[in-house]
């Protein structure tokens, strides 16, 4: 009977996929980013196959209230809104901040935690930097696509600060200790953890803003959202939420006041349906208004991408030519050393090399982010360029080289006058391809705080909750940069073919 029942269920699943979806009612799929770390969501140090954190326990609380089993879905933090809109999970919980734009495009639960944005500085600067207005002309770190980032963008125009965005909440504080930035703005939970991990840091007592954590669901999931709100309100009344936050040592006097407001005014949370409908009618206009607002930032980031790519390619060409020449003309020990370099660089990820250059070497030499990005891209692509040049040099017919030697040319003259010009013709097309690839790989330098085109686009997309318009704008800018380069390369190839 068991076998027959399994076979029937399998047949139904194959013939009627909707049945599988119906069966998933016993599971609450919740999305979060385990890379965000404790106390939100992180891999359990004792069992990396499971996650722990107060948002994990909030998800378990919701699942229990809905009589479901929680199932964790890993989603990058900046993609959580888009994943919620797609229906990749039932609810997103990962320190997600409440905001009017988010409420306009998604179904959002009542807030379940209140936090304060705080300014963290070095202890020696406690009296010097008390607010953002004191940091004019200084670098201030934060995470992208957060309330803190929005605060810094506003302060950039108002107070003249320089926002620096990070991919995680660990390195902003370590870089503050090293002096790479002069302050960090993040919510109090992350700030307290950063201060505990790094001696010599202090949080300024005056909050810069107040925000709330919420759960997010797909725009049509209002019924499920309302059921979750009922579970959260019950947990506020009977102390289960308080117990969760006390276990993670994040409970404070702000939470009882928040809960009192949520329980006293049921009409405020969620926003009235008429309000959301009105917001939906202007959603498209809001997206294009945001696109107009972000366009200057995207163009500035594109300039950084072009400059970084051009300088990195120039460095790669010079070093690659030297490596190729050494491998063709050098003594055996030099050829072995250069071959080892090429294989190590090609055999390890560029992302790892950037981390080592910027963060790993910080104890010995503190490279500026742009210089680290330039060296990382240049040294990485030098290995690939060297293989192109070596192959091109060795492709020149040996008979031509012997004829040049017979005529009395030195090896240097043979290289400059005979071998190199022909090798250049052979290498030009792959060099152009590598430059276009480098232009796109420059997006990786955002992990070391360089805000280039793709990073600025991801912040834009996270803030409006959609990749459609930001992605189109980013693609158009990349095409505007790469297509002329390809045409120039083809024109050079045609000219060389007639010489």
XYZ file of C-alpha atoms in Angstrom:
499
model
C 0.000 0.000 0.000
C 2.805 2.368 0.856
C 4.500 1.760 -2.486
C 1.251 2.249 -4.406
C 0.471 5.462 -2.505
C 3.967 6.821 -3.259
C 3.576 5.943 -6.924
C 0.223 7.711 -7.088
C 1.659 10.830 -5.430
C 4.614 10.802 -7.813
C 2.274 10.545 -10.819
C 0.166 13.427 -9.523
C 3.310 15.517 -8.990
C 4.408 14.887 -12.582
C 1.024 15.449 -14.198
C -0.260 18.226 -11.914
C 2.585 20.375 -10.486
C 0.063 22.516 -8.647
C -0.648 19.599 -6.348
C 2.899 19.726 -5.039
C 2.455 23.383 -4.234
C -0.745 22.557 -2.402
C 1.055 19.916 -0.347
C 3.639 22.538 0.738
C 1.044 24.106 3.018
C 2.597 22.144 5.886
C 5.899 23.970 5.376
C 6.706 27.625 6.046
C 9.507 28.598 3.690
C 11.316 31.590 5.097
C 14.138 33.444 3.393
C 17.184 34.975 5.028
C 20.874 35.611 4.562
C 23.087 33.441 6.753
C 26.074 35.575 5.717
C 24.530 38.412 7.724
C 25.681 36.587 10.829
C 24.540 36.579 14.426
C 22.328 37.526 16.055
C 20.040 37.487 12.994
C 20.768 34.347 10.988
C 24.018 32.401 10.927
C 25.288 28.864 10.549
C 25.366 27.066 13.870
C 29.070 26.757 14.877
C 28.335 23.295 16.311
C 26.326 22.130 13.289
C 26.875 24.152 10.096
C 23.956 22.354 8.436
C 21.481 24.372 10.538
C 21.042 28.080 11.209
C 20.613 29.962 14.481
C 19.717 33.531 15.408
C 16.784 35.498 16.741
C 15.210 35.732 13.278
C 15.489 31.940 13.096
C 13.466 31.735 16.312
C 10.959 34.308 15.031
C 10.499 32.108 11.950
C 9.977 29.079 14.209
C 7.434 31.068 16.226
C 5.501 31.993 13.072
C 5.622 28.422 11.781
C 4.297 27.068 15.072
C 1.478 29.625 15.087
C 0.536 28.641 11.532
C 0.927 24.917 12.323
C 3.698 24.511 9.782
C 7.285 23.320 9.758
C 9.903 26.043 9.112
C 12.282 25.562 6.192
C 15.168 27.985 5.659
C 15.893 29.363 2.161
C 19.263 31.086 1.688
C 18.921 34.403 -0.165
C 21.445 37.228 -0.529
C 20.392 40.214 1.572
C 20.167 42.653 -1.335
C 18.011 40.151 -3.263
C 15.489 39.399 -0.517
C 12.871 41.882 -1.736
C 13.009 40.618 -5.316
C 12.907 36.998 -4.112
C 9.850 37.764 -1.967
C 8.081 39.341 -4.943
C 8.895 36.237 -7.036
C 7.458 33.929 -4.380
C 10.732 32.124 -3.685
C 9.683 31.846 -0.035
C 6.655 32.593 2.135
C 8.241 35.253 4.349
C 11.599 37.007 4.500
C 13.225 37.507 7.922
C 16.810 38.733 8.128
C 16.942 42.064 9.896
C 14.751 43.524 7.151
C 14.036 47.195 7.775
C 10.571 48.684 7.455
C 10.153 51.474 4.893
C 7.291 53.101 2.936
C 8.626 51.929 -0.474
C 8.877 48.364 0.825
C 5.299 48.524 2.120
C 4.130 49.889 -1.237
C 5.446 46.938 -3.223
C 5.225 44.011 -0.764
C 3.011 42.644 1.987
C 4.788 43.614 5.221
C 4.149 42.320 8.731
C 3.828 44.421 11.847
C 7.224 45.505 13.198
C 8.560 43.053 15.771
C 11.754 44.855 16.839
C 12.783 48.503 17.132
C 16.413 49.536 16.581
C 18.423 52.735 16.604
C 21.000 53.814 14.054
C 24.161 54.811 15.918
C 27.499 56.400 15.078
C 30.608 54.415 16.008
C 34.002 56.147 16.198
C 37.450 55.505 17.599
C 37.753 56.241 21.318
C 40.287 58.971 20.592
C 37.687 60.718 18.386
C 34.795 60.577 20.849
C 34.712 64.340 21.385
C 35.705 65.150 17.801
C 32.996 63.249 15.907
C 29.682 63.433 17.756
C 27.407 63.634 14.708
C 27.526 63.281 10.938
C 27.941 67.037 10.542
C 31.305 66.736 12.324
C 32.563 64.306 9.654
C 32.643 66.636 6.653
C 35.162 65.355 4.123
C 35.673 62.092 6.050
C 34.897 58.495 5.064
C 31.944 56.898 6.874
C 31.218 53.181 6.472
C 27.933 51.294 6.345
C 26.101 48.474 4.570
C 24.476 49.135 1.208
C 20.697 49.169 0.725
C 19.936 49.931 4.377
C 18.419 52.778 6.347
C 21.960 53.668 7.413
C 23.016 53.949 3.772
C 20.114 56.282 3.055
C 21.187 58.426 6.021
C 24.718 58.672 4.655
C 23.528 59.526 1.146
C 21.487 62.382 2.604
C 24.437 63.473 4.721
C 26.706 63.365 1.666
C 24.817 66.244 0.100
C 24.070 68.031 3.360
C 27.259 67.546 5.395
C 29.824 66.587 2.755
C 30.700 63.159 4.149
C 32.021 60.309 1.952
C 29.893 57.132 2.222
C 31.783 53.842 1.986
C 29.683 50.704 1.511
C 30.630 47.192 2.657
C 29.248 43.746 1.922
C 29.310 42.638 5.574
C 29.171 44.127 9.066
C 32.588 42.877 10.203
C 35.082 44.782 8.057
C 33.598 48.274 8.575
C 34.631 48.122 12.227
C 38.018 46.510 11.600
C 38.742 49.181 8.976
C 37.684 51.847 11.478
C 40.353 50.544 13.850
C 42.904 50.596 11.020
C 41.980 54.163 10.074
C 40.659 53.375 6.607
C 37.368 55.010 7.609
C 36.646 57.559 10.340
C 33.216 56.338 11.488
C 30.617 53.624 10.996
C 26.837 54.045 10.918
C 24.769 50.904 11.509
C 21.977 49.776 13.785
C 22.738 49.393 17.485
C 22.751 45.571 17.408
C 25.579 45.452 14.865
C 27.337 48.434 16.435
C 27.412 46.816 19.883
C 28.865 43.652 18.392
C 31.447 45.641 16.443
C 32.568 47.481 19.565
C 32.869 44.229 21.526
C 35.029 42.674 18.807
C 37.346 45.662 18.358
C 39.079 47.462 21.192
C 39.334 51.212 20.937
C 35.852 51.827 19.479
C 32.875 53.520 21.077
C 29.229 54.132 20.128
C 27.981 57.692 20.408
C 24.897 57.777 22.685
C 22.665 59.985 20.509
C 20.765 57.907 17.909
C 20.775 59.120 14.317
C 17.434 57.475 13.446
C 14.985 54.827 14.587
C 13.862 51.874 12.498
C 11.995 48.573 12.764
C 12.504 44.993 11.640
C 9.634 43.370 9.753
C 8.819 40.274 7.760
C 8.127 40.631 4.042
C 5.835 38.578 1.815
C 4.811 38.672 -1.826
C 2.491 41.537 -2.786
C -0.576 39.287 -2.997
C 0.007 37.426 0.271
C -2.078 39.720 2.492
C -4.111 36.876 4.007
C -1.005 34.988 5.114
C 0.510 38.280 6.294
C -2.550 38.978 8.468
C -2.304 35.513 10.026
C 1.368 36.153 10.790
C 0.460 39.505 12.327
C -1.953 37.715 14.654
C 0.809 35.306 15.704
C 3.253 38.159 16.314
C 0.713 40.142 18.355
C -0.033 37.089 20.498
C 3.707 36.628 21.052
C 3.996 40.270 22.080
C 1.219 39.805 24.646
C 2.395 36.559 26.217
C 6.125 37.385 26.277
C 7.393 34.859 23.745
C 9.037 37.557 21.600
C 10.589 39.091 24.693
C 12.014 35.690 25.642
C 13.560 35.292 22.179
C 15.284 38.666 22.256
C 16.466 38.173 25.830
C 18.075 34.861 24.834
C 20.033 36.777 22.191
C 20.781 39.668 24.555
C 19.121 42.316 22.370
C 16.089 43.119 24.502
C 15.868 46.741 25.688
C 13.377 49.315 26.897
C 12.406 50.320 23.333
C 10.597 47.040 22.675
C 7.769 47.305 25.269
C 6.904 50.738 23.915
C 6.863 49.396 20.347
C 4.647 46.470 21.337
C 2.245 48.786 23.149
C 1.865 50.890 20.010
C 1.375 47.854 17.745
C -1.206 46.265 20.075
C -3.064 49.518 20.691
C -3.436 50.544 17.046
C -4.293 47.570 14.857
C -5.222 49.851 11.963
C -1.721 51.320 11.691
C -0.098 47.949 11.028
C -0.488 46.908 8.277
C -1.015 50.039 6.186
C -4.610 50.377 5.041
C -5.396 48.602 1.791
C -6.552 51.876 0.210
C -3.191 53.405 0.989
C -1.355 50.485 -0.587
C -3.600 50.627 -3.644
C -2.853 54.310 -4.039
C 0.836 53.565 -3.699
C 0.519 50.894 -6.372
C -0.937 53.346 -8.885
C 2.177 55.472 -8.688
C 4.632 52.575 -8.415
C 5.793 52.859 -12.019
C 6.216 56.623 -11.722
C 8.162 56.121 -8.499
C 10.521 53.669 -10.213
C 11.274 56.098 -13.023
C 11.669 58.959 -10.560
C 14.170 56.800 -8.678
C 15.913 56.007 -11.973
C 16.295 59.719 -12.693
C 17.603 60.281 -9.195
C 20.102 57.410 -9.390
C 21.333 58.096 -12.938
C 24.073 60.570 -11.879
C 25.358 58.069 -9.321
C 25.376 55.311 -11.953
C 27.312 57.522 -14.370
C 29.862 58.411 -11.673
C 30.243 54.709 -10.885
C 30.666 54.003 -14.601
C 33.541 56.503 -14.733
C 35.194 54.663 -11.843
C 34.679 51.374 -13.707
C 36.288 52.747 -16.884
C 39.262 54.302 -15.110
C 39.872 51.215 -13.001
C 39.541 48.885 -15.992
C 41.865 50.924 -18.220
C 44.570 51.237 -15.580
C 44.266 47.564 -14.619
C 44.500 46.466 -18.250
C 47.554 48.639 -18.821
C 49.200 47.050 -15.780
C 48.179 43.567 -16.981
C 49.632 44.192 -20.466
C 52.991 45.390 -19.123
C 53.381 42.623 -16.542
C 51.972 40.006 -18.925
C 54.500 40.960 -21.615
C 57.352 40.712 -19.116
C 56.163 37.299 -17.914
C 55.756 36.009 -21.467
C 59.213 37.263 -22.456
C 60.729 35.662 -19.356
C 59.088 32.337 -20.095
C 60.267 32.371 -23.726
C 63.778 33.808 -23.289
C 64.580 33.345 -19.592
C 66.765 30.769 -17.888
C 65.189 27.597 -16.499
C 64.801 28.837 -12.869
C 63.089 32.025 -14.083
C 60.762 30.067 -16.354
C 59.799 27.776 -13.463
C 59.105 30.732 -11.146
C 57.032 32.584 -13.725
C 55.092 29.439 -14.625
C 54.346 28.934 -10.925
C 53.019 32.491 -10.669
C 50.756 32.038 -13.681
C 49.340 28.748 -12.423
C 48.724 30.073 -8.885
C 46.942 33.179 -10.137
C 44.854 31.281 -12.704
C 44.100 28.525 -10.196
C 42.674 30.765 -7.456
C 39.572 33.000 -7.590
C 39.970 36.708 -8.257
C 37.641 37.367 -5.333
C 40.033 35.585 -2.960
C 42.978 37.560 -4.327
C 41.136 40.846 -3.702
C 40.352 39.815 -0.126
C 43.997 38.910 0.514
C 45.308 42.170 -0.943
C 42.893 44.437 0.912
C 42.028 42.659 4.159
C 44.671 39.951 4.499
C 47.665 42.271 4.108
C 46.153 45.022 6.279
C 48.328 44.024 9.229
C 51.451 44.686 7.131
C 50.452 47.286 4.538
C 47.176 49.208 4.338
C 46.467 49.597 0.662
C 43.767 52.104 -0.326
C 40.737 50.335 -1.750
C 41.243 51.662 -5.282
C 44.938 50.683 -5.313
C 44.107 47.204 -4.002
C 41.469 46.843 -6.719
C 43.913 48.036 -9.387
C 46.617 45.615 -8.251
C 44.179 42.730 -7.861
C 42.724 43.073 -11.344
C 46.063 43.914 -12.962
C 48.015 41.035 -11.418
C 45.200 38.581 -12.088
C 44.783 39.488 -15.743
C 48.561 39.668 -16.223
C 48.657 35.898 -15.824
C 46.075 35.422 -18.585
C 47.676 38.042 -20.825
C 51.062 36.371 -20.464
C 49.651 33.132 -21.861
C 48.229 34.995 -24.857
C 51.545 36.736 -25.539
C 53.605 33.575 -25.012
C 51.423 31.660 -27.451
C 51.621 34.519 -29.967
C 55.412 34.735 -29.676
C 55.809 30.993 -30.158
C 53.419 31.072 -33.148
C 55.853 33.118 -35.252
C 57.444 30.677 -37.769
C 60.930 29.595 -36.650
C 62.182 30.058 -40.199
C 61.702 33.814 -39.963
C 63.681 33.903 -36.730
C 66.512 31.851 -38.272
C 66.567 34.146 -41.305
C 66.857 37.189 -39.038
C 69.769 35.568 -37.170
C 71.461 34.777 -40.482
C 71.219 38.465 -41.384
C 73.029 39.309 -38.163
C 70.099 40.550 -36.034
C 70.538 40.344 -32.291
C 67.912 38.545 -30.196
C 66.596 41.898 -29.005
C 66.298 43.171 -32.577
C 64.571 39.953 -33.612
C 62.066 40.388 -30.779
C 61.374 44.070 -31.496
C 61.461 44.036 -35.299
C 60.324 40.557 -36.306
C 58.637 38.606 -33.544
C 56.734 41.224 -31.529
C 54.886 42.904 -34.452
C 53.571 39.567 -35.708
C 52.739 38.404 -32.191
C 50.786 41.635 -31.601
C 48.553 40.927 -34.582
C 47.834 37.443 -33.255
C 47.214 38.674 -29.698
C 45.032 41.708 -30.466
C 41.690 39.892 -30.673
C 42.103 37.914 -27.419
C 43.469 41.058 -25.729
C 40.271 42.899 -26.652
C 38.172 40.040 -25.308
C 40.140 40.114 -22.073
C 39.615 43.853 -21.707
C 35.852 43.443 -22.103
C 35.969 40.611 -19.548
C 38.005 42.772 -17.179
C 35.478 45.572 -17.576
C 32.811 43.196 -16.275
C 35.014 41.521 -13.653
C 35.639 44.943 -12.140
C 32.242 44.445 -10.467
C 34.005 42.157 -7.967
C 35.943 45.044 -6.425
C 32.797 46.122 -4.578
C 33.743 43.568 -1.915
C 36.635 45.857 -0.938
C 34.433 48.992 -0.791
C 35.024 50.337 -4.313
C 31.576 51.433 -5.510
C 31.665 50.732 -9.243
C 28.791 50.429 -11.688
C 27.400 47.021 -10.687
C 27.537 47.815 -6.964
C 25.710 51.104 -7.459
C 23.138 49.259 -9.558
C 22.599 46.617 -6.872
C 22.015 49.335 -4.272
C 19.549 51.010 -6.628
C 17.747 47.702 -7.263
C 17.588 46.835 -3.563
C 16.105 50.228 -2.728
C 13.282 49.967 -5.283
C 12.840 46.195 -4.945
C 13.265 45.391 -8.636
C 16.123 44.660 -11.012
C 14.193 45.435 -14.212
C 14.895 49.164 -14.596
C 18.287 49.181 -12.788
C 19.384 46.141 -14.795
C 18.395 47.754 -18.094
C 20.229 50.951 -17.194
C 23.331 49.066 -16.074
C 23.351 46.900 -19.212
C 22.961 49.964 -21.430
C 25.926 51.667 -19.760
C 28.106 48.554 -20.025
C 27.215 48.206 -23.713
C 28.005 51.882 -24.257
C 31.452 51.217 -22.796
C 32.254 47.884 -24.434
C 30.820 48.176 -27.967
C 33.023 51.128 -29.028
C 36.035 49.219 -27.737
C 35.159 46.213 -29.890
C 34.730 48.428 -32.977
C 38.092 50.107 -32.385
C 39.764 46.708 -32.027
C 38.224 45.453 -35.279
C 39.355 48.602 -37.073
C 42.915 48.109 -35.822
C 42.810 44.476 -36.928
C 41.756 45.513 -40.466
C 44.530 48.080 -40.687
C 47.129 45.592 -39.503
C 45.884 43.059 -42.031
C 46.764 45.463 -44.874
C 50.230 46.320 -43.623
